[in-house]
Backbone as a chain_set.jsonl record, in Angstrom:
{"seq": "ARAIVMDPKLLFFDEPSAGLDPVVSAELDELILKLRDAMRMTIVVVTHELDSAFKIADKITVLDQGKVLMTGSVAEVKASPSERIQDLLNRRPRELEVDVDEYLQRLTGRDSG", "coords": {"N": [[104.807, 101.895, 84.219], [103.178, 101.193, 82.144], [101.496, 99.533, 83.431], [99.805, 100.999, 84.806], [98.383, 102.682, 83.041], [95.867, 102.008, 82.147], [94.328, 102.684, 84.166], [93.862, 100.854, 86.452], [92.039, 99.273, 89.111], [93.381, 97.605, 90.852], [96.713, 96.725, 91.727], [99.555, 94.797, 91.386], [102.584, 94.122, 93.162], [105.578, 92.452, 93.094], [108.043, 91.837, 95.187], [109.186, 94.397, 95.104], [111.318, 96.095, 95.939], [113.61, 94.508, 95.827], [117.064, 93.952, 95.694], [117.664, 96.697, 95.718], [119.179, 99.612, 97.054], [118.961, 100.815, 100.562], [118.045, 103.58, 100.526], [116.926, 104.017, 97.98], [114.998, 102.012, 98.009], [113.341, 103.185, 100.137], [112.47, 105.458, 98.691], [110.945, 104.299, 96.766], [108.958, 103.051, 98.248], [107.549, 105.428, 99.011], [106.798, 106.214, 96.415], [104.994, 104.199, 95.745], [102.981, 104.564, 97.838], [102.059, 107.113, 96.922], [101.176, 106.66, 94.403], [98.964, 104.904, 95.086], [97.349, 106.657, 96.527], [96.837, 108.825, 94.729], [95.719, 107.529, 92.479], [93.696, 106.126, 93.578], [93.751, 103.255, 94.166], [93.927, 99.75, 94.915], [96.627, 98.212, 96.212], [98.652, 95.389, 96.083], [101.373, 94.013, 97.639], [104.112, 91.894, 97.64], [106.517, 91.068, 99.724], [109.746, 90.639, 101.327], [110.858, 92.6, 102.823], [110.547, 94.061, 105.629], [110.543, 96.491, 106.911], [109.715, 98.006, 104.772], [107.071, 96.845, 104.231], [105.797, 97.5, 106.688], [105.687, 100.195, 106.42], [104.101, 100.825, 104.09], [101.796, 99.303, 104.277], [98.319, 98.679, 104.76], [97.059, 96.44, 105.544], [98.573, 93.367, 106.559], [99.449, 90.239, 105.589], [100.809, 87.44, 106.999], [102.899, 84.944, 105.899], [104.114, 81.49, 106.156], [106.048, 78.951, 105.16], [104.101, 78.555, 103.038], [101.622, 78.616, 104.237], [99.123, 80.642, 105.698], [99.56, 82.517, 108.408], [98.511, 84.64, 109.872], [96.458, 87.547, 109.308], [96.283, 91.058, 109.573], [96.322, 94.4, 110.849], [99.205, 96.444, 110.849], [99.971, 97.118, 113.413], [98.538, 95.115, 114.862], [99.872, 92.852, 113.729], [102.465, 93.305, 114.562], [102.068, 93.053, 117.388], [101.376, 90.443, 117.773], [100.748, 87.456, 119.535], [101.815, 85.109, 118.666], [104.475, 82.95, 118.661], [105.862, 81.991, 116.423], [105.342, 84.035, 114.555], [106.473, 86.185, 115.876], [109.174, 85.2, 115.855], [109.774, 85.393, 113.081], [109.416, 88.059, 112.572], [111.448, 89.141, 114.165], [113.69, 88.006, 113.25], [114.671, 85.507, 114.302], [116.218, 82.57, 114.408], [115.16, 79.29, 114.051], [115.37, 76.701, 116.513], [117.216, 73.998, 115.533], [117.502, 70.53, 115.492], [120.333, 68.956, 114.594], [121.821, 66.189, 113.218], [125.087, 65.945, 112.927], [126.797, 64.14, 111.768], [125.133, 62.637, 110.097], [124.237, 64.716, 108.396], [126.653, 65.563, 107.245], [127.229, 63.336, 105.828], [125.123, 63.307, 103.964], [125.825, 65.615, 102.527], [128.357, 65.019, 101.488], [128.445, 62.382, 100.795], [129.87, 60.49, 102.233], [130.994, 58.984, 105.177], [131.863, 60.652, 108.346], [133.895, 59.709, 109.872]], "CA": [[103.883, 102.954, 83.524], [102.222, 100.451, 81.214], [100.491, 98.793, 84.363], [98.799, 101.897, 85.367], [97.839, 103.449, 81.974], [94.454, 101.674, 81.915], [93.577, 103.122, 85.429], [93.407, 99.732, 87.196], [91.665, 99.458, 90.547], [94.182, 96.6, 91.684], [97.976, 96.65, 91.193], [100.358, 93.915, 92.17], [104.066, 94.274, 93.025], [106.369, 91.254, 93.677], [109.361, 92.132, 95.653], [109.523, 95.729, 94.286], [112.606, 96.567, 96.368], [114.721, 93.455, 95.822], [118.25, 94.416, 95.158], [117.793, 98.033, 95.746], [119.753, 100.004, 98.357], [117.929, 101.352, 101.337], [117.537, 104.907, 100.034], [116.116, 103.827, 96.799], [113.88, 101.362, 98.543], [112.387, 104.18, 100.764], [111.79, 106.265, 97.656], [109.947, 103.434, 96.073], [107.816, 102.984, 99.12], [106.889, 106.731, 98.874], [106.03, 106.162, 95.191], [103.948, 103.241, 95.855], [101.914, 105.36, 98.525], [101.6, 108.171, 96.129], [100.292, 105.893, 93.369], [97.773, 104.421, 95.714], [96.491, 107.746, 96.896], [96.522, 109.587, 93.55], [94.885, 106.76, 91.577], [92.682, 105.497, 94.49], [93.732, 101.856, 93.803], [94.437, 98.814, 95.884], [98.03, 97.668, 95.876], [99.166, 94.167, 96.705], [102.835, 93.948, 97.648], [104.676, 90.763, 98.125], [107.856, 91.482, 100.02], [110.417, 90.101, 102.591], [111.433, 93.82, 103.5], [109.586, 94.221, 106.678], [110.367, 97.926, 107.092], [108.754, 98.514, 103.678], [105.74, 96.32, 104.534], [105.251, 98.233, 107.82], [105.502, 101.517, 106.037], [103.098, 101.007, 103.127], [100.621, 98.433, 104.358], [97.091, 98.844, 105.751], [96.835, 95.036, 106.213], [99.641, 92.449, 106.303], [99.276, 88.822, 105.75], [102.108, 86.777, 107.248], [102.919, 83.481, 105.404], [105.19, 80.76, 106.636], [105.99, 77.729, 104.385], [102.91, 78.393, 102.181], [100.525, 78.743, 105.059], [98.682, 81.892, 106.317], [99.646, 82.544, 109.898], [97.637, 85.741, 110.335], [96.122, 88.782, 108.563], [95.887, 92.096, 110.466], [97.079, 95.742, 110.712], [100.663, 96.579, 111.121], [100.044, 96.939, 114.883], [98.162, 93.751, 115.214], [100.948, 91.852, 113.419], [103.597, 93.437, 115.562], [101.696, 92.645, 118.731], [100.874, 89.117, 117.775], [101.333, 86.637, 120.519], [102.319, 83.937, 118.07], [105.861, 82.803, 118.815], [106.479, 81.89, 115.171], [105.323, 85.341, 113.935], [107.669, 86.909, 116.537], [110.414, 84.815, 115.237], [109.813, 85.936, 111.729], [109.474, 89.65, 112.676], [112.597, 89.51, 114.826], [114.658, 87.268, 112.558], [115.064, 84.661, 115.262], [116.314, 81.268, 113.748], [114.615, 78.063, 114.736], [116.319, 75.737, 116.998], [117.089, 72.789, 114.683], [118.391, 69.469, 115.862], [120.977, 68.458, 113.433], [122.81, 65.118, 113.347], [126.238, 66.433, 112.153], [127.393, 63.01, 110.968], [124.066, 62.353, 109.09], [124.279, 65.889, 107.469], [127.908, 65.51, 106.499], [127.172, 62.096, 104.828], [124.269, 63.654, 102.853], [126.49, 66.561, 101.757], [129.588, 64.572, 100.867], [128.318, 60.972, 100.341], [130.685, 59.705, 102.992], [131.07, 59.132, 106.746], [132.898, 61.63, 108.937], [134.843, 58.888, 110.537]], "C": [[102.767, 102.303, 82.829], [101.01, 99.791, 82.246], [99.382, 99.776, 84.813], [97.982, 102.749, 84.297], [96.451, 103.298, 81.788], [93.698, 102.01, 83.19], [93.068, 101.833, 86.16], [92.951, 100.086, 88.661], [92.532, 98.529, 91.471], [95.506, 96.634, 90.944], [98.776, 95.726, 92.03], [101.843, 94.217, 92.044], [104.56, 93.009, 93.733], [107.765, 91.616, 93.858], [109.866, 93.424, 94.911], [110.899, 96.276, 94.729], [113.789, 95.686, 96.32], [115.809, 94.025, 95.022], [118.532, 95.918, 95.02], [118.427, 98.476, 97.132], [118.666, 100.681, 99.222], [117.291, 102.623, 101.098], [116.525, 104.723, 98.999], [114.83, 102.998, 97.197], [112.79, 102.236, 99.285], [111.753, 105.029, 99.847], [110.715, 105.548, 97.023], [108.696, 103.26, 96.883], [107.002, 104.317, 98.987], [106.135, 106.758, 97.611], [104.896, 105.344, 95.108], [102.686, 103.847, 96.688], [101.359, 106.423, 97.612], [100.61, 107.617, 94.987], [98.927, 105.556, 94.035], [96.78, 105.579, 95.999], [95.943, 108.531, 95.605], [95.541, 108.794, 92.753], [93.856, 105.973, 92.275], [92.55, 103.946, 94.037], [94.247, 101.015, 94.96], [95.583, 98.31, 95.423], [98.273, 96.504, 96.792], [100.62, 94.064, 96.621], [103.24, 92.543, 98.28], [106.024, 91.1, 98.486], [108.388, 90.774, 101.35], [110.916, 91.315, 103.369], [110.367, 94.297, 104.455], [109.443, 95.694, 106.991], [109.488, 98.586, 105.955], [107.35, 98.145, 103.923], [105.158, 97.208, 105.666], [104.913, 99.626, 107.349], [104.257, 101.765, 105.114], [101.866, 100.212, 103.279], [99.598, 98.914, 105.279], [96.953, 97.518, 106.456], [98.034, 94.297, 105.596], [99.095, 91.071, 106.514], [100.67, 88.126, 105.877], [102.004, 85.333, 106.807], [104.259, 82.797, 105.999], [105.035, 79.371, 105.947], [104.645, 77.596, 103.676], [101.678, 78.488, 103.002], [100.291, 80.184, 105.535], [98.75, 81.778, 107.822], [98.647, 83.497, 110.519], [97.511, 86.869, 109.262], [95.793, 89.891, 109.63], [96.666, 93.361, 110.149], [98.476, 95.531, 111.092], [100.707, 96.387, 112.766], [99.654, 95.623, 115.396], [99.185, 92.728, 114.858], [102.081, 92.028, 114.378], [103.41, 93.0, 116.989], [101.285, 91.133, 118.903], [101.599, 88.248, 118.833], [101.925, 85.377, 119.96], [103.851, 83.96, 118.133], [106.627, 82.767, 117.405], [106.466, 83.219, 114.439], [106.396, 86.254, 114.636], [109.091, 86.452, 116.091], [110.736, 85.314, 113.894], [110.13, 87.41, 111.807], [110.861, 89.915, 113.162], [113.803, 88.655, 114.273], [115.408, 86.316, 113.469], [115.132, 83.223, 114.517], [115.692, 80.239, 114.594], [115.705, 77.255, 115.245], [116.234, 74.428, 116.353], [118.061, 71.743, 115.262], [119.017, 68.871, 114.696], [121.976, 67.316, 113.917], [124.027, 65.524, 112.399], [126.742, 65.306, 111.269], [126.448, 62.664, 109.816], [124.172, 63.583, 107.955], [125.481, 65.843, 106.685], [127.843, 64.457, 105.472], [126.231, 62.593, 103.619], [124.995, 64.625, 101.999], [127.549, 65.931, 100.83], [129.448, 63.092, 100.276], [129.218, 60.115, 101.168], [130.661, 59.946, 104.409], [132.147, 60.153, 107.123], [134.068, 60.909, 109.624], [135.976, 58.271, 109.793]], "O": [[101.611, 102.724, 82.871], [99.847, 99.598, 81.892], [98.249, 99.416, 85.131], [97.021, 103.432, 84.652], [95.781, 104.228, 81.341], [92.523, 101.659, 83.302], [91.874, 101.774, 86.455], [93.422, 101.032, 89.292], [92.45, 98.631, 92.695], [95.522, 96.584, 89.714], [98.727, 95.808, 93.257], [102.321, 94.532, 90.954], [104.055, 92.582, 94.771], [108.57, 91.706, 92.932], [110.872, 93.414, 94.201], [111.582, 96.884, 93.905], [114.879, 96.079, 96.736], [115.634, 94.505, 93.902], [119.46, 96.35, 94.337], [118.242, 97.838, 98.168], [117.61, 101.068, 98.721], [116.114, 102.798, 101.412], [115.397, 105.203, 99.103], [113.728, 103.302, 96.738], [111.583, 102.074, 99.108], [110.594, 105.385, 100.059], [109.653, 106.108, 96.754], [107.571, 103.299, 96.383], [105.781, 104.23, 98.857], [104.995, 107.223, 97.583], [103.897, 105.693, 94.48], [101.534, 103.663, 96.295], [100.137, 106.571, 97.592], [99.491, 108.07, 94.746], [97.874, 105.932, 93.521], [95.578, 105.484, 95.748], [94.752, 108.819, 95.488], [94.535, 109.376, 92.35], [93.163, 105.187, 91.628], [91.497, 103.459, 93.629], [94.917, 101.515, 95.863], [95.635, 97.943, 94.249], [98.144, 96.565, 98.014], [101.114, 94.027, 95.494], [102.724, 92.14, 99.323], [106.762, 91.442, 97.562], [107.648, 90.407, 102.264], [111.375, 91.132, 104.496], [109.374, 94.893, 104.038], [108.34, 96.139, 107.311], [108.704, 99.513, 106.157], [106.471, 99.003, 103.846], [104.01, 97.627, 105.519], [103.937, 100.206, 107.826], [103.495, 102.715, 105.296], [100.932, 100.39, 102.498], [99.849, 99.449, 106.359], [96.772, 97.413, 107.669], [98.452, 94.487, 104.454], [98.383, 90.784, 107.476], [101.535, 88.222, 105.006], [101.141, 84.587, 107.27], [105.277, 83.435, 106.266], [104.018, 78.702, 106.13], [104.081, 76.503, 103.738], [100.62, 78.43, 102.375], [101.277, 80.888, 105.755], [98.025, 80.982, 108.418], [98.025, 83.207, 111.541], [98.402, 87.06, 108.434], [95.029, 89.587, 110.545], [97.549, 93.375, 109.292], [98.847, 94.483, 111.621], [101.446, 95.55, 113.283], [100.322, 95.047, 116.255], [99.374, 91.782, 115.624], [102.604, 91.066, 114.941], [104.345, 92.641, 117.704], [100.922, 90.666, 119.982], [102.818, 88.289, 119.0], [102.51, 84.608, 120.723], [104.458, 84.932, 117.683], [107.707, 83.322, 117.2], [107.441, 83.547, 113.763], [107.116, 86.995, 113.965], [110.029, 87.242, 115.983], [111.888, 85.633, 113.601], [111.042, 87.904, 111.143], [111.482, 90.846, 112.649], [114.86, 88.661, 114.904], [116.638, 86.287, 113.446], [114.086, 82.77, 114.051], [115.723, 80.359, 115.819], [116.766, 77.085, 114.644], [115.245, 73.73, 116.575], [119.241, 72.011, 115.487], [118.324, 68.311, 113.846], [122.786, 67.478, 114.83], [123.905, 65.418, 111.178], [127.082, 65.541, 110.109], [126.895, 62.427, 108.693], [124.183, 63.328, 106.75], [125.398, 66.069, 105.477], [128.335, 64.63, 104.357], [126.52, 62.328, 102.452], [124.844, 64.532, 100.78], [127.647, 66.224, 99.638], [130.215, 62.666, 99.412], [129.338, 58.95, 100.789], [130.327, 61.05, 104.84], [133.106, 60.453, 106.412], [135.105, 61.511, 109.901], [136.79, 57.562, 110.385]]}, "num_chains": 1, "name": "protein.A"}
């Protein structure tokens, strides 16, 4: 409430639905949209909750390891030909080559043999 009492034109949210159950998260999304429309403000939301981002965003910027991969509409992001963006959207892990012995040594400080 204190953030909007001065009628700002720009409001930032950092992970607003972190730790909330899905129902409360959806209610918060609705509240954010109502705030945006009622107060005619620009709202910037940082979130890992893709369902929320797709619901409330006009534009989405996709970040990966501190780099901007793309900015576009929800439809543009979902249709991106970028393999990395599709991996992020679909929660596909990267294929990592792991040397098990080297990794175990780093974790424990000793050889596996």
